[in-house]
Structure formats: C-alpha cells, structure tokens
Coordinates of C-alpha atoms in Angstrom, one line a residue:
Chain W
X61 CA -63.1 -150.0 -5.6
X62 CA -58.9 -151.0 -4.4
X63 CA -58.9 -147.5 -3.1
X64 CA -61.0 -148.5 0.0
X65 CA -59.7 -146.7 2.9
X66 CA -59.4 -142.7 0.7
X67 CA -61.9 -141.0 0.7
X68 CA -63.2 -138.9 -3.1
X69 CA -62.7 -135.3 -1.7
X70 CA -67.1 -134.6 -2.4
X71 CA -67.9 -138.6 -2.0
X72 CA -67.6 -139.5 2.1
X73 CA -72.0 -138.4 2.2
X74 CA -72.8 -140.9 5.9
X75 CA -76.0 -139.3 6.4
X76 CA -79.9 -141.6 6.7
X77 CA -81.1 -139.8 4.1
X78 CA -84.6 -140.5 5.2
X79 CA -86.8 -141.1 2.1
X80 CA -89.6 -142.1 4.4
X81 CA -89.8 -139.3 7.4
X82 CA -90.2 -136.9 5.2
X83 CA -93.9 -135.1 5.4
X84 CA -94.1 -131.7 6.5
X85 CA -95.6 -132.5 10.2
X86 CA -92.0 -134.5 10.0
X87 CA -89.7 -131.5 8.4
X88 CA -91.0 -129.4 10.8
X89 CA -89.9 -132.0 14.0
X90 CA -86.3 -132.5 12.3
X91 CA -86.5 -128.2 12.4
X92 CA -87.4 -128.3 16.3
X93 CA -84.7 -130.6 17.5
X94 CA -82.9 -128.9 19.1
X95 CA -79.9 -131.1 18.6
X96 CA -80.7 -130.0 14.9
X97 CA -78.0 -128.1 12.7
X98 CA -78.0 -126.1 8.7
X99 CA -75.2 -124.5 7.0
X100 CA -75.6 -121.5 4.8
X101 CA -75.2 -120.7 1.4
X102 CA -75.5 -117.7 -1.2
X103 CA -75.5 -118.9 -4.6
X104 CA -74.0 -122.8 -3.7
X105 CA -71.0 -121.3 -1.1
X106 CA -70.9 -121.9 1.6
X107 CA -70.6 -120.1 4.8
X108 CA -67.6 -120.6 6.7
X109 CA -66.0 -120.5 10.1
X110 CA -62.3 -118.0 10.7
X111 CA -60.6 -120.5 10.9
X112 CA -62.0 -122.1 7.8
X113 CA -64.7 -124.9 8.4
X114 CA -68.3 -124.6 8.4
X115 CA -70.3 -122.6 10.3
X116 CA -73.4 -124.1 11.7
X117 CA -76.3 -121.8 13.2
X118 CA -79.6 -123.2 14.8
X119 CA -82.2 -124.2 11.4
X120 CA -84.4 -121.9 14.1
X121 CA -82.3 -118.5 14.6
X122 CA -83.2 -118.2 10.2
X123 CA -87.1 -118.4 10.5
X124 CA -88.0 -115.6 10.0
X125 CA -85.4 -114.2 7.6
X126 CA -87.5 -115.0 4.6
X127 CA -86.4 -118.3 3.1
X128 CA -87.2 -118.9 -0.4
X129 CA -88.3 -121.4 -1.8
X130 CA -87.4 -124.6 -1.7
X131 CA -86.7 -123.7 2.1
X132 CA -84.5 -125.6 4.1
X133 CA -83.2 -128.4 2.6
X134 CA -82.9 -131.6 4.8
X135 CA -79.8 -133.5 4.0
X136 CA -80.8 -135.8 6.1
X137 CA -79.9 -137.5 9.3
X138 CA -76.5 -137.7 11.2
X139 CA -76.9 -140.1 14.0
X140 CA -79.3 -138.6 15.4
X141 CA -78.6 -135.1 14.6
X142 CA -81.0 -133.7 12.1
X143 CA -78.7 -131.6 9.0
X144 CA -80.5 -129.0 7.0
X145 CA -78.9 -126.3 4.5
X146 CA -80.8 -122.9 3.8
X147 CA -80.3 -121.5 1.0
X148 CA -79.7 -117.2 1.7
X149 CA -78.5 -114.5 -0.6
X150 CA -75.9 -111.9 0.4
X151 CA -78.0 -108.4 0.7
X152 CA -80.4 -109.6 3.3
X153 CA -78.1 -112.7 5.4
X154 CA -77.7 -111.9 8.9
X155 CA -74.9 -109.7 9.2
X156 CA -73.0 -111.7 11.4
X157 CA -72.0 -114.0 8.6
X158 CA -69.7 -113.3 6.9
X159 CA -67.8 -115.6 4.4
X160 CA -69.2 -117.1 1.7
X161 CA -66.1 -119.3 -0.1
X162 CA -66.2 -120.9 -3.3
X163 CA -65.9 -124.0 -2.9
X164 CA -62.9 -124.9 -5.5
X165 CA -61.4 -122.7 -4.1
X166 CA -61.1 -123.5 -0.6
X167 CA -62.0 -127.0 -0.4
X168 CA -59.3 -127.7 1.2
X169 CA -60.2 -125.7 5.1
X170 CA -63.2 -128.2 4.5
X171 CA -63.4 -131.9 6.4
X172 CA -63.8 -134.4 3.8
X173 CA -68.0 -135.3 5.5
X174 CA -67.9 -130.7 5.7
X175 CA -67.4 -131.4 1.6
X176 CA -69.5 -134.0 0.7
X177 CA -72.1 -132.8 3.2
X178 CA -71.6 -129.2 0.9
X179 CA -71.4 -130.0 -2.4
X180 CA -75.0 -132.2 -2.1
X181 CA -76.5 -129.3 -0.6
X182 CA -75.1 -127.0 -3.2
X183 CA -76.3 -129.4 -6.0
X184 CA -79.2 -129.5 -5.1
X185 CA -80.1 -126.1 -5.0
X186 CA -78.7 -125.3 -8.2
X187 CA -80.8 -127.6 -9.4
X188 CA -84.2 -125.9 -7.1
X189 CA -82.6 -122.6 -9.0
X190 CA -82.9 -124.2 -12.9
X191 CA -85.6 -125.9 -12.1
X192 CA -89.1 -123.4 -11.2
X193 CA -91.2 -123.6 -13.7
X194 CA -92.6 -127.9 -14.9
X195 CA -90.5 -128.9 -17.5
X196 CA -94.0 -130.2 -18.7
X197 CA -96.9 -127.8 -18.2
X198 CA -95.4 -124.6 -17.8
X199 CA -96.1 -123.6 -14.3
X200 CA -94.5 -122.7 -11.6
X201 CA -93.8 -125.8 -9.2
X202 CA -92.5 -125.7 -5.3
X203 CA -89.8 -127.6 -4.3
X204 CA -90.8 -130.4 -1.5
X205 CA -90.0 -133.5 0.7
X206 CA -87.7 -131.9 2.5
X207 CA -86.0 -130.1 -1.0
X208 CA -85.3 -133.9 -3.3
X209 CA -88.1 -133.5 -5.7
X210 CA -90.1 -130.5 -6.7
X211 CA -94.1 -130.6 -7.2
X212 CA -96.9 -129.1 -9.9
X213 CA -99.4 -128.0 -9.0
X214 CA -101.0 -127.4 -12.1
X215 CA -100.1 -131.3 -13.7
X216 CA -99.6 -133.2 -10.4
X217 CA -95.9 -133.9 -12.0
X218 CA -93.2 -134.6 -9.5
X219 CA -89.4 -133.9 -10.9
X220 CA -86.7 -135.4 -9.5
X221 CA -82.7 -133.5 -9.1
X222 CA -80.5 -134.3 -12.4
X223 CA -77.3 -136.1 -12.1
X224 CA -75.6 -136.1 -15.5
X225 CA -72.6 -138.6 -15.7
X226 CA -69.1 -137.9 -17.7
X227 CA -66.6 -140.1 -18.6
X228 CA -63.4 -138.8 -17.5
X229 CA -60.8 -140.4 -18.6
X230 CA -56.9 -141.1 -19.0
X231 CA -56.0 -141.8 -22.5
X232 CA -52.4 -144.2 -22.7
X233 CA -49.9 -144.9 -24.6
X234 CA -47.0 -146.8 -23.4
X235 CA -45.5 -144.9 -20.9
X236 CA -47.7 -141.6 -21.6
X237 CA -50.6 -140.2 -20.4
X238 CA -52.9 -137.2 -22.7
X239 CA -54.7 -134.6 -21.6
X240 CA -55.9 -131.6 -22.6
X241 CA -57.2 -128.2 -21.7
X242 CA -60.8 -126.7 -21.9
X243 CA -60.6 -123.2 -23.2
X244 CA -59.9 -120.1 -20.4
X245 CA -58.0 -122.5 -18.5
X246 CA -55.5 -120.6 -16.0
X247 CA -52.0 -120.8 -18.4
X248 CA -50.4 -124.2 -18.5
X249 CA -52.7 -126.2 -16.7
X250 CA -53.5 -129.7 -18.5
X251 CA -56.0 -132.2 -17.1
X252 CA -58.0 -135.2 -18.0
X253 CA -60.2 -135.1 -20.8
X254 CA -63.7 -134.8 -20.3
X255 CA -67.5 -135.1 -21.5
X256 CA -71.3 -136.2 -21.1
X257 CA -72.3 -140.0 -21.9
X258 CA -75.7 -139.0 -24.6
X259 CA -79.1 -141.2 -24.6
X260 CA -78.5 -144.3 -26.0
X261 CA -74.9 -144.5 -25.4
X262 CA -73.3 -147.4 -22.5
X263 CA -70.4 -146.1 -20.4
X264 CA -67.3 -147.4 -22.1
X265 CA -69.3 -146.2 -25.5
X266 CA -69.4 -142.0 -24.2
X267 CA -65.9 -142.4 -23.7
X268 CA -64.7 -143.7 -26.7
X269 CA -66.8 -141.2 -28.7
X270 CA -65.6 -138.1 -26.9
X271 CA -62.2 -139.0 -26.6
X272 CA -62.9 -139.6 -30.7
X273 CA -64.3 -136.1 -31.3
X274 CA -61.4 -134.2 -28.8
X275 CA -58.6 -135.8 -30.3
X276 CA -59.1 -138.2 -32.8
X277 CA -58.2 -140.4 -31.0
X278 CA -59.7 -144.0 -30.7
X279 CA -58.9 -145.9 -27.8
X280 CA -59.2 -149.9 -26.6
X281 CA -60.3 -151.5 -23.3
X282 CA -62.2 -148.8 -21.3
X283 CA -61.1 -149.5 -17.6
X284 CA -63.8 -148.0 -14.6
X285 CA -61.3 -146.9 -11.9
X286 CA -64.3 -145.2 -9.5
X287 CA -66.7 -142.1 -9.9
X288 CA -67.5 -138.4 -7.9
X289 CA -69.9 -136.9 -7.1
X290 CA -69.3 -133.2 -8.3
X291 CA -71.3 -130.2 -7.4
X292 CA -70.5 -128.0 -10.4
X293 CA -73.5 -127.8 -11.1
X294 CA -74.5 -131.9 -10.5
X295 CA -72.9 -134.1 -12.2
X296 CA -71.4 -138.3 -11.7
X297 CA -67.4 -137.9 -12.7
X298 CA -67.2 -142.3 -14.3
X299 CA -63.5 -141.7 -14.3
X300 CA -61.8 -144.5 -16.7
X301 CA -58.0 -145.3 -18.1
X302 CA -57.5 -146.5 -21.7
X303 CA -55.3 -147.6 -24.2
X304 CA -55.4 -146.6 -27.6
X305 CA -52.6 -147.5 -30.3
X306 CA -52.7 -143.7 -31.9
X307 CA -50.3 -141.4 -30.8
X308 CA -51.3 -138.0 -33.6
X309 CA -53.6 -135.7 -32.5
X310 CA -56.5 -134.1 -34.3
X311 CA -57.9 -131.6 -31.8
X312 CA -61.0 -130.4 -32.0
X313 CA -61.4 -126.4 -31.9
X314 CA -64.5 -126.4 -30.7
X315 CA -63.9 -128.4 -27.8
X316 CA -61.4 -128.7 -26.7
X317 CA -57.8 -125.6 -27.2
X318 CA -55.2 -128.0 -26.7
X319 CA -54.1 -131.5 -25.8
X320 CA -50.4 -132.9 -25.1
X321 CA -48.6 -136.0 -24.6
X322 CA -47.4 -136.6 -21.0
X323 CA -44.7 -138.9 -20.6
X324 CA -45.2 -140.7 -16.3
X325 CA -42.2 -139.5 -15.5
X326 CA -42.8 -135.6 -16.6
X327 CA -46.5 -136.2 -14.8
X328 CA -44.2 -138.3 -11.4
X329 CA -42.3 -135.0 -11.2
X330 CA -45.4 -132.4 -11.6
X331 CA -46.8 -134.0 -8.8
X332 CA -43.5 -134.7 -6.5
X333 CA -43.7 -130.3 -7.0
X334 CA -40.1 -131.1 -8.7
X335 CA -41.7 -129.6 -11.9
X336 CA -43.5 -127.5 -13.4
X337 CA -43.6 -128.7 -17.5
X338 CA -47.4 -128.8 -16.6
X339 CA -49.7 -127.2 -14.1
X340 CA -51.8 -130.2 -12.4
X341 CA -55.6 -129.9 -11.7
X342 CA -56.6 -130.1 -8.1
X343 CA -56.4 -132.2 -5.4
X344 CA -60.4 -131.9 -5.4
X345 CA -60.7 -133.2 -8.9
X346 CA -61.3 -136.8 -9.3
X347 CA -58.8 -136.3 -12.8
X348 CA -55.6 -135.7 -9.5
X349 CA -57.0 -139.2 -8.5
X350 CA -56.9 -140.7 -11.8
X351 CA -53.7 -139.5 -12.5
X352 CA -52.5 -140.1 -8.7
X353 CA -53.9 -144.0 -10.0
X354 CA -52.0 -144.7 -12.5
X355 CA -49.2 -142.7 -11.1
X356 CA -49.3 -146.1 -8.8
X357 CA -49.9 -148.5 -10.6
X358 CA -47.3 -147.7 -13.3
Chain O
X290 CA -65.1 -154.3 -20.2
X291 CA -63.5 -158.0 -20.5
X292 CA -67.0 -159.4 -22.3
X293 CA -65.5 -157.9 -25.5
X294 CA -67.1 -159.4 -28.1
X295 CA -70.7 -159.2 -26.9
X296 CA -72.9 -156.4 -27.5
X297 CA -74.5 -155.3 -24.6
X298 CA -78.3 -154.3 -25.7
X299 CA -79.6 -151.3 -26.9
X300 CA -75.8 -150.2 -27.2
X301 CA -74.0 -150.7 -30.0
X302 CA -75.2 -147.8 -32.0
X303 CA -72.6 -146.6 -35.0
X304 CA -73.6 -143.3 -35.9
X305 CA -71.4 -140.6 -36.5
X306 CA -73.4 -137.9 -34.3
X307 CA -72.2 -135.1 -36.9
X308 CA -72.6 -132.5 -33.6
X309 CA -70.4 -129.6 -35.8
X310 CA -73.7 -129.8 -39.2
X311 CA -76.7 -129.5 -36.8
X312 CA -77.6 -125.7 -37.9
X313 CA -80.6 -125.7 -40.4
X314 CA -79.6 -125.4 -43.7
X315 CA -77.3 -128.9 -42.6
X316 CA -79.9 -130.8 -41.8
X317 CA -81.8 -129.9 -44.4
X318 CA -80.0 -131.4 -47.1
X319 CA -79.3 -134.4 -44.9
X320 CA -82.7 -134.8 -44.8
X321 CA -83.0 -134.3 -48.5
X322 CA -79.6 -136.2 -49.3
X323 CA -81.2 -139.9 -52.1
X324 CA -79.7 -142.0 -48.9
X325 CA -81.0 -141.0 -45.8
X326 CA -83.9 -143.0 -44.0
X327 CA -85.8 -142.6 -41.2
X328 CA -87.6 -144.8 -38.4
X329 CA -91.1 -144.1 -37.4
X330 CA -92.1 -144.0 -34.2
X331 CA -95.7 -143.7 -32.0
X332 CA -95.4 -142.9 -28.5
X333 CA -91.7 -145.2 -28.3
X334 CA -93.6 -148.0 -29.9
X335 CA -90.9 -147.7 -33.5
X336 CA -93.0 -149.4 -36.4
X337 CA -92.1 -152.9 -37.6
X338 CA -92.4 -155.0 -40.4
X339 CA -94.8 -158.3 -40.6
X340 CA -91.6 -160.5 -40.6
X341 CA -89.3 -158.6 -38.1
X342 CA -86.8 -155.7 -38.2
X343 CA -87.6 -152.2 -38.3
X344 CA -89.7 -149.8 -41.3
X345 CA -87.9 -147.5 -43.1
X346 CA -88.4 -144.6 -45.2
X347 CA -87.7 -142.4 -46.2
X348 CA -87.6 -138.9 -44.6
X349 CA -89.2 -136.5 -47.6
X350 CA -92.6 -139.3 -48.1
X351 CA -93.4 -137.3 -44.8
X352 CA -92.8 -134.4 -44.7
X353 CA -96.9 -132.4 -44.9
X354 CA -97.3 -135.2 -42.7
X355 CA -96.9 -132.1 -40.1
X356 CA -95.0 -134.1 -38.3
X357 CA -94.5 -131.7 -34.5
X358 CA -92.5 -130.3 -32.1
X359 CA -89.8 -131.2 -32.3
X360 CA -89.9 -132.4 -35.8
X361 CA -87.3 -134.5 -37.7
X362 CA -84.6 -136.4 -35.1
X363 CA -80.9 -136.8 -36.1
X364 CA -80.0 -139.5 -35.2
X365 CA -76.0 -138.9 -37.4
X366 CA -74.9 -140.6 -40.2
X367 CA -74.3 -144.9 -40.9
X368 CA -71.3 -144.4 -43.1
X369 CA -73.0 -142.0 -46.1
X370 CA -76.9 -142.7 -45.2
X371 CA -77.8 -139.6 -42.7
X372 CA -80.8 -141.8 -40.4
X373 CA -84.0 -139.8 -39.3
X374 CA -86.6 -140.9 -36.8
X375 CA -90.0 -139.4 -36.6
X376 CA -92.4 -139.6 -34.3
X377 CA -95.5 -140.0 -35.4
X378 CA -99.2 -140.8 -33.5
X379 CA -101.7 -143.3 -34.9
X380 CA -104.1 -141.1 -35.6
X381 CA -102.6 -139.7 -38.4
X382 CA -100.4 -141.8 -39.8
X383 CA -99.4 -143.6 -43.6
X384 CA -101.9 -145.8 -43.6
X385 CA -100.1 -148.7 -44.6
X386 CA -98.0 -148.4 -41.3
X387 CA -99.9 -151.4 -39.3
X388 CA -97.7 -152.6 -36.6
X389 CA -96.3 -150.2 -34.0
X390 CA -94.7 -152.8 -30.4
X391 CA -93.0 -151.7 -27.9
X392 CA -88.9 -152.6 -27.5
X393 CA -89.3 -154.3 -24.5
X394 CA -91.9 -156.7 -26.5
X395 CA -90.5 -157.0 -29.5
X396 CA -86.6 -156.5 -29.3
X397 CA -85.6 -160.4 -30.3
X398 CA -87.4 -159.2 -34.1
X399 CA -84.8 -156.5 -33.9
X400 CA -81.1 -156.7 -34.8
X401 CA -78.9 -155.8 -32.3
X402 CA -78.1 -152.1 -34.3
X403 CA -81.7 -151.9 -35.0
X404 CA -82.7 -151.6 -31.5
X405 CA -79.8 -149.4 -30.4
X406 CA -81.1 -147.4 -32.3
X407 CA -85.0 -147.4 -31.8
X408 CA -84.2 -146.9 -28.1
X409 CA -82.0 -144.0 -29.1
X410 CA -84.4 -142.4 -30.5
X411 CA -87.7 -143.0 -28.0
X412 CA -85.1 -141.7 -25.2
X413 CA -85.0 -138.2 -27.0
X414 CA -88.9 -138.0 -27.9
X415 CA -89.2 -139.5 -24.6
X416 CA -87.2 -136.4 -23.2
X417 CA -89.1 -134.1 -25.9
X418 CA -92.7 -135.1 -24.7
X419 CA -91.7 -134.3 -21.2
X420 CA -90.2 -130.9 -21.9
X421 CA -92.1 -128.4 -23.9
X422 CA -91.9 -126.1 -21.4
X423 CA -88.4 -123.6 -20.0
X424 CA -88.1 -124.7 -16.4
X425 CA -86.0 -121.9 -15.4
X426 CA -88.6 -119.5 -17.9
X427 CA -91.8 -121.9 -17.9
X428 CA -92.3 -120.2 -22.1
X429 CA -92.6 -122.9 -24.1
X430 CA -89.3 -124.6 -25.8
X431 CA -88.6 -125.7 -29.4
X432 CA -86.6 -128.6 -31.0
X433 CA -83.0 -127.6 -31.6
X434 CA -80.6 -129.5 -34.0
X435 CA -81.6 -131.7 -35.0
X436 CA -83.4 -133.1 -32.2
X437 CA -80.4 -133.2 -29.9
X438 CA -81.7 -130.3 -27.6
X439 CA -84.3 -127.9 -26.7
X440 CA -83.7 -123.8 -26.8
X441 CA -86.1 -122.0 -24.7
X442 CA -86.7 -118.9 -27.4
X443 CA -88.1 -116.4 -24.3
X444 CA -85.3 -116.5 -21.2
X445 CA -82.4 -117.8 -24.0
X446 CA -81.6 -120.7 -21.9
X447 CA -80.8 -124.8 -24.0
X448 CA -81.6 -127.7 -22.0
X449 CA -80.2 -131.2 -23.0
X450 CA -82.1 -134.6 -22.9
X451 CA -81.5 -135.5 -19.9
X452 CA -79.2 -138.7 -18.7
X453 CA -81.0 -140.9 -15.0
X454 CA -78.1 -143.4 -14.0
X455 CA -79.0 -145.9 -11.7
X456 CA -77.2 -148.7 -10.4
X457 CA -78.1 -152.2 -10.3
X458 CA -76.1 -154.7 -8.9
X459 CA -75.8 -158.3 -8.0
X460 CA -75.4 -158.7 -4.2
X461 CA -73.8 -162.0 -3.1
X462 CA -73.6 -164.1 -0.1
X463 CA -71.1 -167.0 -1.0
X464 CA -72.4 -168.9 -4.1
X465 CA -76.1 -167.8 -2.9
X466 CA -76.7 -164.3 -5.0
X467 CA -79.7 -161.9 -3.5
X468 CA -82.5 -160.8 -6.4
X469 CA -86.5 -158.9 -6.0
X470 CA -89.2 -157.8 -7.3
X471 CA -90.9 -155.3 -7.7
X472 CA -94.5 -154.4 -6.3
X473 CA -97.2 -155.4 -9.6
X474 CA -94.8 -157.4 -11.1
X475 CA -95.4 -160.9 -13.6
X476 CA -96.5 -163.9 -11.1
X477 CA -92.8 -165.1 -10.4
X478 CA -90.4 -163.3 -11.9
X479 CA -86.9 -162.0 -9.6
X480 CA -84.6 -158.9 -11.6
X481 CA -81.5 -157.4 -9.5
X482 CA -81.9 -154.5 -7.4
X483 CA -81.4 -151.0 -8.7
X484 CA -81.9 -147.6 -7.5
X485 CA -81.5 -143.9 -8.9
X486 CA -78.0 -142.6 -7.8
X487 CA -78.6 -139.0 -5.9
X488 CA -76.4 -136.0 -6.2
X489 CA -73.7 -136.1 -3.3
X490 CA -72.8 -139.7 -4.2
X491 CA -70.4 -142.6 -5.9
X492 CA -71.4 -145.1 -8.0
X493 CA -70.8 -147.4 -5.2
X494 CA -72.4 -145.4 -1.9
X495 CA -75.7 -145.0 -4.3
X496 CA -75.8 -149.3 -5.3
X497 CA -74.7 -149.3 -1.2
X498 CA -77.5 -147.4 0.4
X499 CA -80.5 -148.5 -2.1
X500 CA -79.5 -152.6 -1.3
X501 CA -79.2 -151.0 2.3
X502 CA -83.2 -149.0 2.3
X503 CA -84.5 -151.6 0.8
X504 CA -83.3 -155.1 2.6
X505 CA -81.4 -153.5 5.4
X506 CA -78.0 -155.8 3.7
X507 CA -74.9 -153.9 3.7
X508 CA -72.6 -154.3 1.5
X509 CA -69.0 -153.7 0.3
X510 CA -66.3 -154.6 -1.8
X511 CA -68.7 -153.2 -5.1
X512 CA -67.4 -154.3 -8.9
X513 CA -68.1 -152.5 -11.1
X514 CA -69.1 -154.5 -14.1
X515 CA -71.1 -153.2 -17.0
X516 CA -73.3 -150.9 -18.2
X517 CA -76.3 -150.4 -21.0
X518 CA -78.6 -147.3 -22.0
X519 CA -82.1 -148.4 -20.9
X520 CA -84.7 -146.2 -23.0
X521 CA -87.5 -146.4 -20.5
X522 CA -87.3 -143.2 -20.8
X523 CA -83.8 -142.3 -20.4
X524 CA -81.0 -144.2 -17.6
X525 CA -77.9 -145.0 -17.8
X526 CA -77.8 -148.6 -15.8
X527 CA -74.8 -149.1 -14.1
X528 CA -74.0 -152.9 -13.3
X529 CA -72.4 -154.6 -9.9
X530 CA -71.4 -157.5 -8.6
X531 CA -71.3 -156.3 -4.6
X532 CA -70.6 -159.0 -1.1
X533 CA -72.0 -159.1 1.7
X534 CA -71.3 -160.9 5.0
X535 CA -75.3 -159.9 5.6
X536 CA -78.1 -162.7 5.1
X537 CA -81.3 -161.8 6.7
X538 CA -83.1 -159.4 4.8
X539 CA -84.9 -156.3 6.1
X540 CA -87.4 -155.7 3.0
X541 CA -89.4 -152.2 2.7
X542 CA -92.4 -152.6 1.7
X543 CA -92.1 -149.1 0.6
X544 CA -89.4 -150.1 -2.4
X545 CA -90.4 -153.9 -3.4
X546 CA -92.3 -156.7 -3.1
X547 CA -90.3 -159.4 -2.1
X548 CA -86.3 -160.6 -2.2
X549 CA -84.5 -163.8 -1.1
X550 CA -81.5 -166.0 -1.9
X551 CA -80.5 -167.8 -4.9
X552 CA -78.0 -170.6 -5.1
X553 CA -76.1 -170.3 -8.3
X554 CA -77.6 -174.0 -9.3
X555 CA -81.1 -172.6 -8.6
X556 CA -79.6 -169.4 -11.4
X557 CA -78.4 -171.6 -13.5
X558 CA -81.4 -174.5 -13.6
X559 CA -83.8 -171.4 -14.0
X560 CA -81.4 -170.2 -17.1
X561 CA -81.0 -173.0 -18.1
X562 CA -85.0 -173.6 -18.4
X563 CA -84.4 -176.3 -16.7
X564 CA -86.5 -174.8 -13.2
X565 CA -89.1 -172.7 -13.4
X566 CA -88.0 -171.4 -9.8
X567 CA -88.5 -167.8 -10.7
X568 CA -88.8 -166.1 -14.2
X569 CA -86.0 -164.5 -15.2
X570 CA -85.6 -161.0 -16.5
X571 CA -86.2 -160.8 -19.9
X572 CA -82.3 -161.3 -22.4
X573 CA -82.6 -157.5 -23.6
X574 CA -82.1 -156.4 -19.3
X575 CA -78.8 -155.2 -18.2
X576 CA -80.1 -157.1 -15.3
X577 CA -80.5 -161.3 -17.1
X578 CA -76.4 -160.0 -18.5
X579 CA -75.7 -160.0 -15.6
X580 CA -76.6 -163.3 -14.2
X581 CA -75.1 -165.0 -16.9
X582 CA -72.0 -163.2 -16.1
X583 CA -72.1 -163.8 -12.4
X584 CA -73.0 -167.5 -13.6
X585 CA -70.0 -167.8 -16.2
X586 CA -67.8 -166.4 -13.4
X587 CA -68.6 -169.0 -10.7

C-alpha cells in the first residue's frame, strides 16, 4: 500500500489475538483480570456513550446477566488489557445502557480503533447467529475458543468464521469513472460496482465477470489498490481500479438499478461539496476511499 | 497484473455462468442439449483418459446412475456447449471409467482450462459435502440452481459456497527470501508462508499477523502480486511480496516445523534444477509462481 499514513475504516485493529491462550482456564483468567474491559453489542450495534465513543464495562459486571452462546467474545489483548465483547439483548439489558447504534450511522463518533474492534465483534457475533447448527451433521454447535470457532460435540467438526471475498472496483474510461446504484438505495446515491468472488476465480477474474454481468463492459488491466474488512456481515472488500475501452452500458436490472459515467470534474466537485450531481458513498466505505484515491492519482 | 500472457494454474475459466438461466426447466434443457458434456469426479478427483486429459461424457448417459445431492453441477456454457460435472462414487461407477486422479498429482496431464473447470467443480462438490445441513436451523438442505447454492426448505435460508481468503507471501530481506515448511511435509520441501484472513482484517494486516505469529518477523510494505483459486477445498490464495528488516526467526512450532532464509542464488539454482538445496513448491501452486516472479524481478 502506498497510502501508509492512512487507516482504512474498520481496519487497524492492533490486538494480539492470543491464538494459543484460549482454553477455558486461560479465558477465565483474562475475564477476571482487573484491567479487562468489554464492549456491548445488541444485534451487531455497539453501546455508545452519550458523548460518543464506545461504552466499556468490566466483564465481571456482566457475569450473571445470562450471556447466551457464544458467551464472552475474547478479541485479544491490547498491551496487557484483555478486550472482550458481549452480545446482549436490550430486552434484558442493564438499564443504564441506553444507546445501541448502527455503526453505519455513528461511524464518525468512534475512534478508528473502536470502529475496528466493534466491526470485528459484529462480524463474529453475526457469524455465530447464522451458524448455531453444524452444517456437516445438523446438530447444535457451540462457540469455542473465546468465540473464534464453533465446535460440534456430535460429529466433532470444528467450524471457522466465514470471510467472504468481494471485489469492488472503479472502472475508468479516459477521464471518466463508472458508478452504479443498487435497487432501493437512497435517491441520488452512486457507488463503485462490487460482487462476491466465486469458487474457481482469481480476484481479477471475479472483477471482470462482475462488471460484465452488471453493465456489459469488458475491462482490462485490473489493478489492486487496497482492501477493507466490512462487517455487514463479514466481507473482505478487495478494492481495484481497472480500465475499459467500452463506453456503452448494458445494465442488468436483476443486479443493479442504474449505472452512469461521471467525469473526474463531477466527482471532484461532489467530494469538495461544490455539487450534488450524485450522493457520494460515505467516508467509512472503501468505495469512498477508492474514489479519493482515483482523484489523487489524476 | 503485469504478467498478462501467463495463466495462473486453476484460473482461466472462460465459461458463462448463466446466472439467470438456472431454474429447473432451463437446467433440464441444458442437460438435454446434444452438445452438452460432463466431467466426472469421485471425491474431488476427476476422471482422466488413459492418455491424459479429462474424460468427458454425455450428461444423458449418466441419468439413471442415481446421482446424489447436489445432482448435476452446471458449470456454465463454453460458447454454446453446456458444461456439467457429476460427483459419482467408484462403488457404483460406470465400469469403463477407471482412472480418478488427484489433481495435485496429475495437474500436468490437464490443459489449463481443464484444470480450472475441474478445480471449480471440486470446490463446489466439497462445499456441498461439508454443508448438507442448514447452519441456521439444523434441517437438511438441498443443492439448488445447478449446484451453485443450497436451499433450506425448513427455514427458507439460501446458502452460498464458501471461498476462504488466504494470504500467501514471500518475505524478503535484502537478497534473501524466507520459506517455511509445515509439519509432515515431504523431506526438504519449503514454500511460502500462508494463513487465513480473519474477520476484521485487511489483506495486508492478515499477512503481517500471520508472519509475526509463525516466525516472529515484522514486515513492511506488503505488495499484492496476483491471486489463485485453490480447490483444496476452496481458498482464494492472495499472493504478496513484503520486506522485513528482521533477520532472526522465532518459529512457532504449533504453526510450522521450520523456516529459513534462502538466497536468490540458491532459489535460482533450485528452479534451474542445478541444486537440491530444497524441494521447491510444485508448478501448479501460487507459491511456485511467486518465487518465479521474485526471481524475474531481481
């Protein structure tokens, strides 16, 4: 990455995951550590302080709150501080915890590190929620190793969190850039095209296939720029810039609602808030960062 | 990618996946097409002709062979030829099909396209094999849409094939390159270090964490080179080259058996078959291609 001083939103987690200190006894010692701290999430939304920032509590204050599977999620150690996340439901929440917020709404109220940690916790809790049963034998499984795996006690299978690779790309023709919008997006919103990488594909092949399927354009020279962990629910967003000689778009209405060419000047004006030709993707998205990167390159 | 004339092993699949022609009636028409062809796999091993190359059969010759879930896997259309894969078990196989081979053994006997198609088929069949039950509710699920999804008729969940992103990297110090070996590898074999990307990580962060965990080395300036679909069972191998100032290795014996610095001259001699200082990774691996790339850059 050439952009060394920049932290991609949702990235920058500096915890030691303590891969080899995750047996029940070790986890209990981390929970009992007076320095330990825990964030709270309700259905993927972290608890915030009234003034912004994550609300941190002592893990021991939560014991007895009947924390359901997967139990305390051990994110790792930040220096000598064990960091946990607890998934709770506001139905039986501590009454003083009032404010659970969608990270896409309150991203600016969290520090980069808080966003990274809460994003990681959300991805893991979402994965547990969607994988309570063993896909191999159908029996109920349980969270294990501080919530980084699930164990099936019936057939013995260990299950690992899913990370879905997605290519997201700016397609460039001369000094113009192709942006699209999905069905049901807020009016005027446009962003980079994106799609899941399929089995049997390279990153570049996934990128080319997705662009061709969505807008009928053939790309050349795809170029990796940077990546982002995206916790809605757990994608690895792989950002690319690629060129095309094609100008005409054949939009697949099954996939997207619209796509259009935008000139560098138009994009620049929108980012400088001198124009509302379109609604740009929010700052915490890799699409926003890709567009900024393209503007800087130009 | 700068290496435009080169096809990464297991990549280069040029089929149209026909995403919007996968309802039962459309799939049946493809199966009945006199041009249709099907490969056969037994537990992920494709059937080969005695002279090498995939053995192709007419899909209709297989109907009545009691093909189990997920049924015929529709890979897509190559021009106007519908291409299928069938997973069969040698217990009840057609008697004339004698030769099912592990692709890691017979890669050189397959064309690049055959390797790509058989690899994709293997990834999908392996995924079906490991996901017969709905992870959300525990009920049995069934292959759907020509084997590209699974459907749970109990809770309604649709499941998509897993692709696991993995970083694989050459760590460079001056003119030397770091290679490691896993437990139980053939004697003398060394390859690039690798590890799964975790939820909450960028590609570069996953690379840095994995290197630090395995050999205690801090890397800088990770640089994406190319990627590879790897069907054992379904990884997206993301190839990087990165630098380090560290020389001393602290090997984590839980993760790897050994790691060592090799000079460019040593690696060059091994690739030119002038030396057996170590056993290089096979040609069909991205590790092999990364090493070749590094030698060319030097």
